CSV table of C-alpha atoms and ligand atoms in Angstrom, one decimal:
chain,number,residue,atom,x,y,z
A,1,MET,CA,-10.2,-21.0,19.9
A,2,SER,CA,-12.7,-21.0,22.8
A,3,SER,CA,-16.1,-22.7,22.2
A,4,TYR,CA,-17.8,-19.3,22.4
A,5,VAL,CA,-15.5,-17.7,19.8
A,6,ALA,CA,-15.8,-20.9,17.6
A,7,GLU,CA,-19.6,-20.6,17.8
A,8,VAL,CA,-19.5,-17.0,16.6
A,9,VAL,CA,-17.1,-17.9,13.7
A,10,ALA,CA,-19.5,-20.8,12.8
A,11,LYS,CA,-22.4,-18.4,12.6
A,12,VAL,CA,-20.5,-16.0,10.5
A,13,LYS,CA,-19.6,-18.9,8.2
A,14,SER,CA,-23.2,-20.0,7.7
A,15,LYS,CA,-24.4,-16.5,7.1
A,16,ASN,CA,-21.6,-15.4,4.7
A,17,SER,CA,-20.7,-18.7,3.0
A,18,ALA,CA,-20.1,-17.1,-0.4
A,19,GLU,CA,-17.5,-14.6,0.9
A,20,PRO,CA,-14.3,-16.6,1.6
A,21,GLU,CA,-12.1,-13.5,2.0
A,22,PHE,CA,-14.4,-12.0,4.6
A,23,LEU,CA,-14.5,-15.4,6.5
A,24,GLN,CA,-10.7,-15.6,6.4
A,25,ALA,CA,-10.4,-12.1,7.9
A,26,VAL,CA,-13.0,-12.8,10.6
A,27,GLU,CA,-11.5,-16.1,11.6
A,28,GLU,CA,-8.0,-14.5,11.9
A,29,VAL,CA,-9.2,-11.7,14.1
A,30,LEU,CA,-11.6,-13.7,16.3
A,31,THR,CA,-9.0,-16.5,16.9
A,32,SER,CA,-6.6,-13.8,18.3
A,33,LEU,CA,-9.4,-12.5,20.6
A,34,THR,CA,-10.0,-15.7,22.5
A,35,PRO,CA,-7.9,-14.7,25.6
A,36,VAL,CA,-9.8,-11.3,25.7
A,37,PHE,CA,-13.1,-13.1,26.0
A,38,ASP,CA,-11.8,-15.3,28.7
A,39,ARG,CA,-11.2,-12.2,30.8
A,40,ARG,CA,-14.2,-10.0,29.8
A,41,PRO,CA,-17.6,-11.7,30.3
A,42,ASP,CA,-19.2,-8.2,30.0
A,43,TYR,CA,-18.2,-8.1,26.3
A,44,ARG,CA,-19.8,-11.5,25.8
A,45,LYS,CA,-23.0,-10.4,27.5
A,46,ALA,CA,-23.2,-7.3,25.3
A,47,LYS,CA,-22.7,-9.5,22.2
A,48,ILE,CA,-19.8,-7.3,21.1
A,49,LEU,CA,-18.4,-10.1,18.8
A,50,GLU,CA,-21.8,-10.8,17.2
A,51,ARG,CA,-22.2,-7.1,16.5
A,52,ILE,CA,-18.7,-6.3,15.4
A,53,VAL,CA,-18.8,-8.9,12.5
A,54,GLU,CA,-22.0,-7.3,11.0
A,55,PRO,CA,-21.4,-4.2,8.9
A,56,GLU,CA,-23.5,-1.2,10.0
A,57,ARG,CA,-24.5,-0.6,6.4
A,58,ALA,CA,-23.5,-2.0,2.9
A,59,ILE,CA,-24.6,-0.1,-0.2
A,60,SER,CA,-24.5,-1.5,-3.7
A,61,PHE,CA,-25.4,0.6,-6.8
A,62,ARG,CA,-25.4,0.7,-10.6
A,63,VAL,CA,-22.6,2.7,-12.3
A,64,ALA,CA,-23.5,3.3,-16.0
A,65,TRP,CA,-21.1,5.2,-18.2
A,66,LEU,CA,-20.2,5.8,-21.9
A,67,ASP,CA,-16.9,4.4,-23.3
A,68,ASP,CA,-14.9,6.2,-26.0
A,69,GLN,CA,-16.8,4.4,-28.7
A,70,GLY,CA,-20.1,5.7,-27.3
A,71,GLU,CA,-21.1,2.3,-26.0
A,72,VAL,CA,-23.0,2.0,-22.7
A,73,GLN,CA,-21.0,0.2,-20.0
A,74,VAL,CA,-22.4,-1.0,-16.7
A,75,ASN,CA,-20.4,-1.7,-13.5
A,76,ARG,CA,-21.4,-2.3,-9.9
A,77,GLY,CA,-20.3,0.1,-7.2
A,78,TYR,CA,-20.2,-0.5,-3.4
A,79,ARG,CA,-19.6,1.2,-0.1
A,80,VAL,CA,-19.4,-0.9,3.1
A,81,GLN,CA,-19.7,1.2,6.2
A,82,PHE,CA,-18.6,-1.3,8.8
A,83,SER,CA,-18.1,0.5,12.1
A,84,SER,CA,-18.5,4.1,13.2
A,85,ALA,CA,-17.8,3.3,16.9
A,86,ILE,CA,-14.7,5.5,17.2
A,87,GLY,CA,-15.1,8.0,14.3
A,88,PRO,CA,-16.5,8.6,10.8
A,89,TYR,CA,-16.2,5.7,8.4
A,90,LYS,CA,-12.8,5.8,6.8
A,91,GLY,CA,-11.1,3.5,4.2
A,92,GLY,CA,-10.2,3.3,0.6
A,93,LEU,CA,-11.9,2.7,-2.7
A,94,ARG,CA,-10.7,-0.2,-4.9
A,95,PHE,CA,-11.3,-0.4,-8.7
A,96,HIS,CA,-10.4,-3.9,-9.8
A,97,PRO,CA,-12.3,-6.6,-11.7
A,98,SER,CA,-12.1,-9.0,-8.7
A,99,VAL,CA,-14.1,-6.6,-6.5
A,100,TYR,CA,-17.4,-7.9,-5.1
A,101,LEU,CA,-19.2,-7.5,-1.7
A,102,GLY,CA,-17.1,-10.2,0.1
A,103,ILE,CA,-13.7,-8.5,-0.8
A,104,LEU,CA,-14.9,-5.2,0.4
A,105,LYS,CA,-16.4,-6.6,3.6
A,106,PHE,CA,-13.0,-8.2,4.4
A,107,LEU,CA,-11.2,-5.0,3.7
A,108,ALA,CA,-13.7,-2.9,5.7
A,109,PHE,CA,-13.5,-5.3,8.7
A,110,GLU,CA,-9.7,-5.1,8.7
A,111,GLN,CA,-9.9,-1.4,8.5
A,112,VAL,CA,-11.9,-1.1,11.7
A,113,PHE,CA,-9.0,-2.5,13.8
A,114,LYS,CA,-6.3,-0.9,11.7
A,115,ASN,CA,-7.9,2.6,12.1
A,116,SER,CA,-8.2,2.0,15.9
A,117,LEU,CA,-4.5,1.1,16.1
A,118,THR,CA,-3.5,4.4,14.5
A,119,THR,CA,-4.7,6.2,17.7
A,120,LEU,CA,-6.8,8.6,15.5
A,121,PRO,CA,-10.6,8.8,15.7
A,122,MET,CA,-11.6,6.9,12.6
A,123,GLY,CA,-14.2,4.2,12.0
A,124,GLY,CA,-13.8,1.6,9.3
A,125,GLY,CA,-15.2,1.4,5.8
A,126,LYS,CA,-14.2,0.4,2.3
A,127,GLY,CA,-15.7,0.6,-1.2
A,128,GLY,CA,-15.1,0.3,-4.9
A,129,SER,CA,-16.2,-1.3,-8.1
A,130,ASP,CA,-15.5,-4.2,-10.4
A,131,PHE,CA,-14.4,-1.5,-13.0
A,132,ASP,CA,-10.9,-2.2,-14.4
A,133,PRO,CA,-9.0,1.0,-15.1
A,134,LYS,CA,-6.3,-0.9,-17.0
A,135,GLY,CA,-6.4,-0.2,-20.7
A,136,LYS,CA,-9.0,2.6,-20.3
A,137,SER,CA,-8.4,6.2,-21.5
A,138,ASP,CA,-8.2,9.1,-19.1
A,139,LEU,CA,-11.6,10.3,-20.4
A,140,GLU,CA,-13.2,6.8,-19.8
A,141,VAL,CA,-11.8,6.8,-16.2
A,142,MET,CA,-13.2,10.3,-15.7
A,143,ARG,CA,-16.7,9.4,-17.0
A,144,PHE,CA,-16.7,6.3,-14.8
A,145,CYS,CA,-15.5,8.2,-11.7
A,146,GLN,CA,-18.2,10.9,-12.3
A,147,SER,CA,-21.0,8.3,-12.6
A,148,PHE,CA,-19.6,6.4,-9.5
A,149,MET,CA,-19.6,9.6,-7.4
A,150,THR,CA,-23.1,10.6,-8.6
A,151,GLU,CA,-24.5,7.9,-6.4
A,152,LEU,CA,-21.7,7.7,-3.7
A,153,PHE,CA,-21.9,11.4,-2.8
A,154,ARG,CA,-25.2,11.1,-0.9
A,155,HIS,CA,-23.7,8.5,1.5
A,156,ILE,CA,-20.4,10.3,2.4
A,157,GLY,CA,-19.3,13.5,4.0
A,158,PRO,CA,-16.4,14.9,6.0
A,159,ASP,CA,-18.1,13.9,9.3
A,160,THR,CA,-19.8,10.8,7.9
A,161,ASP,CA,-17.5,8.8,5.7
A,162,VAL,CA,-14.2,9.8,4.1
A,163,PRO,CA,-13.0,7.5,1.3
A,164,ALA,CA,-9.4,7.4,-0.1
A,165,GLY,CA,-7.5,5.3,-2.7
A,166,ASP,CA,-6.6,1.7,-2.9
A,167,ILE,CA,-5.8,-0.7,-5.8
A,168,GLY,CA,-6.7,1.1,-9.0
A,169,VAL,CA,-7.5,4.4,-7.3
A,170,GLY,CA,-4.6,6.8,-7.2
A,171,GLY,CA,-4.2,10.6,-7.6
A,172,ARG,CA,-5.9,10.7,-11.0
A,173,GLU,CA,-9.1,8.9,-9.8
A,174,ILE,CA,-9.3,10.8,-6.5
A,175,GLY,CA,-9.1,14.1,-8.6
A,176,PHE,CA,-12.1,13.0,-10.8
A,177,LEU,CA,-14.1,11.8,-7.8
A,178,PHE,CA,-13.4,15.0,-5.8
A,179,GLY,CA,-14.4,17.2,-8.8
A,180,GLN,CA,-17.7,15.5,-9.1
A,181,TYR,CA,-18.4,15.5,-5.4
A,182,LYS,CA,-17.7,19.2,-5.2
A,183,ARG,CA,-20.1,19.9,-8.1
A,184,LEU,CA,-22.9,17.8,-6.7
A,185,ALA,CA,-22.6,18.9,-3.0
A,186,ASN,CA,-21.7,22.5,-3.9
A,187,GLU,CA,-19.1,22.5,-1.1
A,188,PHE,CA,-15.3,22.3,-0.9
A,189,THR,CA,-14.6,19.9,2.1
A,190,GLY,CA,-12.2,17.2,3.0
A,191,VAL,CA,-14.6,14.4,1.9
A,192,LEU,CA,-11.8,12.4,0.3
A,193,THR,CA,-8.1,11.9,1.2
A,194,GLY,CA,-5.2,11.4,-1.1
A,195,LYS,CA,-6.1,14.7,-2.7
A,196,GLY,CA,-3.7,16.8,-4.8
A,197,LEU,CA,-1.5,19.3,-3.0
A,198,ASN,CA,-3.2,22.3,-4.6
A,199,TRP,CA,-6.6,21.3,-3.4
A,200,GLY,CA,-6.4,20.1,0.1
A,201,GLY,CA,-4.0,17.2,0.0
A,202,SER,CA,-1.2,16.4,2.5
A,203,LEU,CA,2.5,16.1,1.9
A,204,ILE,CA,3.7,12.5,2.5
A,205,ARG,CA,0.2,10.9,1.9
A,206,PRO,CA,1.4,9.2,-1.3
A,207,GLU,CA,4.5,7.9,0.4
A,208,ALA,CA,2.8,7.0,3.7
A,209,THR,CA,1.8,3.4,3.4
A,210,GLY,CA,5.2,2.2,1.9
A,211,TYR,CA,7.2,4.4,4.3
A,212,GLY,CA,5.1,3.3,7.2
A,213,ALA,CA,5.6,-0.4,6.4
A,214,VAL,CA,9.4,0.1,6.4
A,215,TYR,CA,9.3,2.1,9.6
A,216,PHE,CA,7.3,-0.7,11.2
A,217,ALA,CA,9.9,-3.3,10.0
A,218,ALA,CA,12.7,-1.1,11.4
A,219,GLU,CA,10.9,-1.0,14.8
A,220,MET,CA,10.5,-4.8,14.8
A,221,LEU,CA,14.2,-5.2,13.9
A,222,ALA,CA,15.2,-2.8,16.7
A,223,THR,CA,13.7,-5.3,19.3
A,224,ARG,CA,16.5,-7.6,18.1
A,225,ARG,CA,19.1,-4.8,18.0
A,226,GLU,CA,19.2,-4.8,14.2
A,227,THR,CA,18.6,-2.2,11.6
A,228,MET,CA,17.6,-2.1,7.9
A,229,GLU,CA,21.2,-1.4,6.9
A,230,GLY,CA,22.5,-4.0,4.4
A,231,LYS,CA,19.2,-6.0,4.4
A,232,LEU,CA,18.2,-7.6,1.0
A,233,CYS,CA,14.4,-7.0,0.6
A,234,LEU,CA,11.8,-8.6,-1.6
A,235,VAL,CA,9.0,-6.3,-2.6
A,236,SER,CA,5.9,-7.5,-4.5
A,237,GLY,CA,3.6,-5.2,-6.5
A,238,SER,CA,4.8,-2.1,-8.3
A,239,GLY,CA,2.0,0.4,-7.4
A,240,ASN,CA,1.8,3.1,-4.8
A,241,VAL,CA,2.7,0.9,-1.8
A,242,ALA,CA,5.5,-1.0,-3.5
A,243,GLN,CA,7.2,2.1,-5.0
A,244,TYR,CA,7.5,4.0,-1.7
A,245,THR,CA,8.5,0.8,0.2
A,246,VAL,CA,11.5,0.5,-2.2
A,247,GLU,CA,12.3,4.2,-1.7
A,248,LYS,CA,12.3,4.0,2.1
A,249,VAL,CA,14.2,0.6,2.2
A,250,THR,CA,17.0,2.3,0.1
A,251,GLN,CA,17.0,5.4,2.3
A,252,LEU,CA,17.5,3.3,5.4
A,253,GLY,CA,20.5,1.4,3.8
A,254,GLY,CA,18.7,-1.7,2.6
A,255,LYS,CA,18.6,-3.1,-0.9
A,256,ALA,CA,15.2,-3.8,-2.6
A,257,ILE,CA,15.7,-6.5,-5.3
A,258,THR,CA,12.3,-7.5,-6.6
A,259,LEU,CA,9.0,-5.9,-7.9
A,260,SER,CA,6.0,-7.4,-9.7
A,261,ASP,CA,2.7,-6.9,-11.4
A,262,SER,CA,-0.1,-9.3,-12.2
A,263,SER,CA,1.9,-10.5,-15.3
A,264,GLY,CA,5.2,-11.4,-13.6
A,265,PHE,CA,8.1,-10.2,-11.5
A,266,ILE,CA,11.6,-8.7,-11.9
A,267,HIS,CA,14.7,-9.6,-9.9
A,268,ASP,CA,17.5,-7.1,-9.9
A,269,PRO,CA,20.4,-8.4,-7.8
A,270,ALA,CA,22.2,-5.0,-8.1
A,271,GLY,CA,19.3,-3.4,-6.3
A,272,ILE,CA,16.5,-1.0,-7.4
A,273,THR,CA,18.4,2.3,-7.1
A,274,PRO,CA,16.6,5.7,-7.0
A,275,GLU,CA,17.2,6.1,-10.8
A,276,LYS,CA,15.7,2.7,-11.5
A,277,LEU,CA,12.8,3.5,-9.2
A,278,ALA,CA,12.2,6.8,-11.1
A,279,PHE,CA,11.9,4.6,-14.2
A,280,VAL,CA,9.3,2.4,-12.5
A,281,MET,CA,7.3,5.4,-11.3
A,282,ASP,CA,7.1,6.8,-14.8
A,283,LEU,CA,6.4,3.3,-16.3
A,284,LYS,CA,3.5,2.6,-13.8
A,285,ASN,CA,2.1,6.0,-12.9
A,286,VAL,CA,2.4,7.8,-16.3
A,287,ARG,CA,2.9,5.4,-19.1
A,288,ARG,CA,0.9,2.7,-17.3
A,289,GLY,CA,3.1,-0.1,-18.8
A,290,ARG,CA,4.2,-3.5,-17.5
A,291,MET,CA,7.1,-4.6,-15.3
A,292,LYS,CA,8.6,-6.7,-18.1
A,293,GLU,CA,10.0,-3.4,-19.6
A,294,TYR,CA,12.2,-3.1,-16.5
A,295,ALA,CA,14.3,-6.2,-17.4
A,296,GLU,CA,14.5,-4.9,-21.0
A,297,ARG,CA,15.8,-1.6,-19.8
A,298,PHE,CA,18.3,-2.7,-17.0
A,299,LYS,CA,21.1,-5.2,-17.7
A,300,GLY,CA,21.6,-7.8,-15.1
A,301,SER,CA,17.9,-8.0,-14.1
A,302,THR,CA,15.6,-10.8,-15.0
A,303,TYR,CA,11.9,-11.1,-15.7
A,304,THR,CA,9.8,-14.1,-14.8
A,305,PRO,CA,6.3,-14.2,-16.2
A,306,VAL,CA,3.4,-15.6,-14.1
A,307,GLN,CA,3.0,-19.4,-14.7
A,308,PRO,CA,-0.6,-20.3,-14.4
A,309,GLY,CA,-1.2,-23.5,-12.3
A,310,LEU,CA,2.1,-23.2,-10.3
A,311,ASP,CA,1.4,-23.9,-6.6
A,312,HIS,CA,3.8,-21.1,-5.4
A,313,ASN,CA,5.1,-17.7,-6.4
A,314,PRO,CA,8.8,-17.9,-7.5
A,315,LEU,CA,9.3,-14.3,-6.3
A,316,TRP,CA,9.2,-15.6,-2.7
A,317,LYS,CA,12.0,-18.1,-3.5
A,318,VAL,CA,14.6,-15.3,-4.0
A,319,LYS,CA,17.2,-15.2,-1.2
A,320,ALA,CA,16.7,-12.2,1.1
A,321,HIS,CA,16.4,-11.0,4.7
A,322,CYS,CA,13.1,-9.2,4.6
A,323,ALA,CA,9.8,-9.5,2.6
A,324,PHE,CA,7.3,-6.6,1.9
A,325,PRO,CA,4.3,-8.1,0.2
A,326,SER,CA,2.7,-5.0,-1.4
A,327,ALA,CA,0.3,-6.3,-4.1
A,328,ILE,CA,-2.8,-8.1,-3.2
A,329,GLU,CA,-4.5,-10.5,-0.7
A,330,ASN,CA,-3.4,-14.1,-0.4
A,331,GLU,CA,-0.2,-13.6,-2.4
A,332,ILE,CA,1.8,-15.7,0.1
A,333,ASN,CA,0.5,-19.2,0.6
A,334,ASP,CA,1.9,-21.9,2.9
A,335,LYS,CA,4.4,-23.1,0.2
A,336,ASP,CA,5.6,-19.5,-0.3
A,337,ALA,CA,5.9,-19.1,3.5
A,338,GLN,CA,8.1,-22.2,3.6
A,339,ASN,CA,10.2,-20.9,0.8
A,340,LEU,CA,10.7,-17.6,2.6
A,341,LEU,CA,11.7,-19.3,5.8
A,342,ARG,CA,14.0,-21.7,4.1
A,343,ASN,CA,15.8,-18.8,2.4
A,344,GLY,CA,16.5,-17.0,5.6
A,345,VAL,CA,13.8,-14.3,5.6
A,346,THR,CA,13.3,-13.2,9.2
A,347,VAL,CA,11.1,-10.1,8.7
A,348,VAL,CA,7.8,-10.0,6.9
A,349,ALA,CA,6.1,-6.6,7.0
A,350,GLU,CA,2.8,-6.5,5.1
A,351,GLY,CA,2.2,-3.5,2.9
A,352,ALA,CA,-0.8,-5.2,1.3
A,353,ASN,CA,-4.0,-6.1,3.1
A,354,MET,CA,-4.1,-9.8,4.2
A,355,PRO,CA,-1.4,-10.9,1.7
A,356,SER,CA,-0.7,-14.1,3.8
A,357,THR,CA,-3.1,-17.0,4.0
A,358,ILE,CA,-3.9,-18.3,7.5
A,359,PRO,CA,-1.6,-21.3,7.1
A,360,ALA,CA,1.2,-19.0,6.0
A,361,GLN,CA,0.6,-16.7,9.0
A,362,ARG,CA,0.7,-19.7,11.3
A,363,LEU,CA,4.2,-20.7,10.0
A,364,PHE,CA,5.6,-17.2,10.5
A,365,VAL,CA,4.2,-17.1,14.1
A,366,GLU,CA,5.5,-20.7,14.9
A,367,GLU,CA,8.9,-19.9,13.6
A,368,ARG,CA,9.0,-16.7,15.7
A,369,ILE,CA,10.1,-14.5,12.8
A,370,LEU,CA,9.3,-10.7,13.0
A,371,TYR,CA,5.9,-10.9,11.3
A,372,GLY,CA,4.1,-7.6,11.1
A,373,PRO,CA,0.5,-8.1,9.9
A,374,GLY,CA,-1.1,-5.7,7.4
A,375,LYS,CA,-3.4,-4.0,9.8
A,376,ALA,CA,-0.4,-2.8,11.8
A,377,ALA,CA,2.4,-2.6,9.2
A,378,ASN,CA,0.3,-0.8,6.5
A,379,ALA,CA,-1.6,1.5,8.8
A,380,GLY,CA,0.7,4.5,8.0
A,381,GLY,CA,-1.5,5.2,4.9
A,382,VAL,CA,-4.7,5.7,6.7
A,383,ALA,CA,-2.9,7.4,9.6
A,384,THR,CA,-1.6,10.0,7.2
A,385,SER,CA,-5.1,10.3,5.7
A,386,GLY,CA,-6.2,11.1,9.3
A,387,LEU,CA,-3.5,13.8,9.3
A,388,GLU,CA,-4.9,15.1,6.0
A,389,MET,CA,-8.3,15.4,7.6
A,390,SER,CA,-6.9,17.3,10.6
A,391,GLN,CA,-5.1,19.8,8.2
A,392,ASN,CA,-8.4,20.2,6.2
A,393,SER,CA,-10.4,20.9,9.4
A,394,MET,CA,-7.8,23.5,10.6
A,395,ARG,CA,-7.4,24.8,7.0
A,396,MET,CA,-3.7,24.5,7.4
A,397,SER,CA,-0.8,22.5,5.7
A,398,TRP,CA,2.0,21.0,7.6
A,399,THR,CA,5.5,20.6,6.1
A,400,ARG,CA,6.9,17.4,4.8
A,401,GLU,CA,9.1,17.0,7.9
A,402,GLU,CA,6.2,17.6,10.2
A,403,VAL,CA,3.9,15.0,8.6
A,404,ASP,CA,6.8,12.5,8.2
A,405,ASN,CA,7.7,12.9,11.9
A,406,ARG,CA,4.1,12.3,12.9
A,407,LEU,CA,3.9,9.2,10.7
A,408,ARG,CA,7.1,7.8,12.3
A,409,MET,CA,5.7,8.5,15.8
A,410,ILE,CA,2.4,6.8,14.9
A,411,MET,CA,4.2,3.7,13.5
A,412,LYS,CA,6.3,3.6,16.7
A,413,GLU,CA,3.1,3.8,18.8
A,414,ILE,CA,1.3,1.1,16.8
A,415,HIS,CA,4.4,-1.1,17.2
A,416,ARG,CA,4.4,-0.5,21.0
A,417,THR,CA,0.6,-1.3,21.2
A,418,CYS,CA,1.2,-4.6,19.4
A,419,VAL,CA,4.1,-5.5,21.7
A,420,ASP,CA,2.2,-4.6,24.9
A,421,ALA,CA,-1.1,-6.2,23.9
A,422,SER,CA,0.6,-9.5,22.8
A,423,ALA,CA,2.5,-9.6,26.1
A,424,ALA,CA,-0.5,-8.7,28.3
A,425,TYR,CA,-2.5,-11.5,26.8
A,426,GLY,CA,0.2,-14.2,27.1
A,427,THR,CA,1.8,-14.4,23.6
A,428,PRO,CA,4.8,-12.0,23.8
A,429,GLY,CA,6.4,-11.2,20.4
A,430,ASN,CA,3.2,-12.3,18.5
A,431,TYR,CA,2.4,-9.2,16.5
A,432,LEU,CA,-0.6,-10.9,14.9
A,433,ASN,CA,-2.4,-11.3,18.3
A,434,GLY,CA,-1.0,-7.9,19.4
A,435,ALA,CA,-2.5,-6.0,16.5
A,436,ASN,CA,-5.9,-7.7,16.6
A,437,ILE,CA,-6.2,-7.3,20.4
A,438,GLY,CA,-4.8,-3.8,20.5
A,439,GLY,CA,-7.1,-2.7,17.7
A,440,PHE,CA,-10.2,-4.4,19.1
A,441,LEU,CA,-10.2,-3.2,22.7
A,442,LYS,CA,-10.7,0.5,21.9
A,443,VAL,CA,-13.6,-0.3,19.5
A,444,ALA,CA,-15.2,-2.7,22.0
A,445,ASP,CA,-15.0,-0.2,24.8
A,446,ALA,CA,-16.6,2.5,22.6
A,447,MET,CA,-19.4,0.0,21.7
A,448,MET,CA,-20.0,-0.7,25.4
A,449,ASP,CA,-20.3,3.0,26.1
A,450,HIS,CA,-22.8,3.6,23.2
A,451,GLY,CA,-25.3,1.0,24.3
A,452,VAL,CA,-27.1,-1.5,22.0
A,453,VAL,CA,-26.8,0.2,18.6
B,1,LIG,P1,-1.9,0.0,-6.9
B,1,LIG,O1,-3.1,-0.1,-7.7
B,1,LIG,O2,-1.1,1.2,-6.9
B,1,LIG,O3,-0.9,-1.2,-7.2
B,1,LIG,C1,-1.3,-2.5,-7.1
B,1,LIG,C2,-0.1,-3.4,-7.6
B,1,LIG,O4,-0.4,-4.8,-7.3
B,1,LIG,C3,0.1,-3.3,-9.1
B,1,LIG,O5,1.4,-3.3,-9.3
B,1,LIG,C4,-0.7,-4.5,-9.6
B,1,LIG,O6,-0.2,-5.0,-10.8
B,1,LIG,C5,-0.3,-5.5,-8.5
B,1,LIG,N1,-1.2,-6.6,-8.5
B,1,LIG,C6,-2.5,-6.7,-8.5
B,1,LIG,N2,-3.0,-7.9,-8.6
B,1,LIG,C7,-1.9,-8.7,-8.6
B,1,LIG,C8,-1.7,-10.1,-8.6
B,1,LIG,N3,-2.7,-10.9,-8.6
B,1,LIG,N4,-0.4,-10.5,-8.6
B,1,LIG,C9,0.6,-9.7,-8.6
B,1,LIG,N5,0.5,-8.4,-8.5
B,1,LIG,C10,-0.7,-7.9,-8.5
B,1,LIG,O7,-2.4,-0.4,-5.4
B,1,LIG,P2,-1.7,0.0,-4.0
B,1,LIG,O8,-0.2,0.0,-4.1
B,1,LIG,O9,-2.4,1.2,-3.4
B,1,LIG,O10,-2.2,-1.3,-3.1
B,1,LIG,C11,-1.5,-2.5,-2.9
B,1,LIG,C12,-1.9,-3.2,-1.7
B,1,LIG,O11,-1.7,-2.4,-0.5
B,1,LIG,C13,-3.4,-3.6,-1.7
B,1,LIG,O12,-3.5,-4.8,-0.9
B,1,LIG,C14,-4.0,-2.5,-0.8
B,1,LIG,O13,-5.2,-2.9,-0.2
B,1,LIG,C15,-2.9,-2.2,0.2
B,1,LIG,N6,-3.0,-1.0,0.9
B,1,LIG,C16,-2.9,0.2,0.2
B,1,LIG,C17,-2.9,1.4,0.8
B,1,LIG,C18,-2.7,2.7,0.1
B,1,LIG,O14,-2.6,3.7,0.8
B,1,LIG,N7,-2.7,2.8,-1.2
B,1,LIG,C19,-3.1,1.5,2.3
B,1,LIG,C20,-3.1,0.2,3.0
B,1,LIG,C21,-3.0,-1.0,2.2
B,1,LIG,P3,-1.1,-4.8,-12.2
B,1,LIG,O15,-0.8,-3.4,-12.6
B,1,LIG,O16,-0.7,-5.9,-13.1
B,1,LIG,O17,-2.6,-4.9,-11.7
């Protein structure tokens, strides 16, 4: 890291000391950008770095709602509007008890560079609440979403800020949020993405993040003249991203053998076939049950509960060729990374945001495995949200094939940008540097054009 970049990182640390996830994301990106600043003194003079680490706006608000017993409940809602340099703010909403400003700042910061990589005109934002949808009735989720949107609606709009889903926010929540926005604003516009097909949604949006991560892995493998055919794949999580990662791995001839939730993981050496995946989709999306039931239902599979205090995750010790972390940030630490490498994993494609700690990332890069960081590998979701916005603006719907083809082309393009940028700045094959530099340059140039704002 150059002394200038180190100085900026130190300033960010002193100003945001209670936000470790945000600091981690900033340190990762800025470390990669050192060679750019060696070549571009004009960026330094314009204080692009100092400005790009400060959100344009961060809103925090009270969300009061009534539970099924008639008790008043109070949660905290947020929207972090990080950068509008290349388009309206765009990024998901997360409902999870761990949510606080620091998590959303990290996610919104990542989103700025991810959205730039997609080649579509979208700025970066993220929002959510510490509300936990787990164990809540549909009516409680509806009342919460209505109260949340009653404040959020004044800050968003189809040309201002277009939220989508993330952890804890799927089709059900987007429906309730959209219904309340429409009622308050008295307009039917593409203010959210991930909408239902009957009211402005796009085909392939639910599949896009998982499919995109597998397309990205296939592109990385192609650089070594390999394919997904016959590859054993570890997948973590069992939500939206994990489910469609398993589906695409299987379609491309690979075999997905693990899934997890916050209580534990299943290992199915015979592979998670389409029939078994249908069971998981019903379990998670309809019955909202736990992965433990998978091992009870399918002979030959095993369930390992989470062991509090363990210094590694045993899921990453299962022998495989590829890993698709698709649950949550920092789910792969340095011990897990060592276990993956020891067991022969040569491809890591991150469906989740920042699932690898900085020491784990370093190990992947040093060992020169095919390591696709989240902001590149999981960008298919937001890219397809961008395609949903285009269809809404044109008041048209594209076919499944058309959206899927565009998604595949975008993932190819993102892969190419990573390869080219990493080579141009002296670290060929380093997708981490490639994604950070490739995403940054477009945003930085737009900021230069816009003057000091
Ligand atoms: P979902 O809410 O659909 O699923 C999240 C999954 O992760 C659940 O299975 C959940 O289990 C599991 N999980 C949560 N916390 C933990 C934990 N501590 N340990 C193990 N498993 C855990 O979310 P998504 O699939 O949408 O999101 C997953 C990841 O992908 C997130 O990092 C998100 O930011 C990222 N992402 C999502 C995109 C999208 O389009 N949805 C786009 C780009 C990135 P449980 O039910 O027990 O909570």
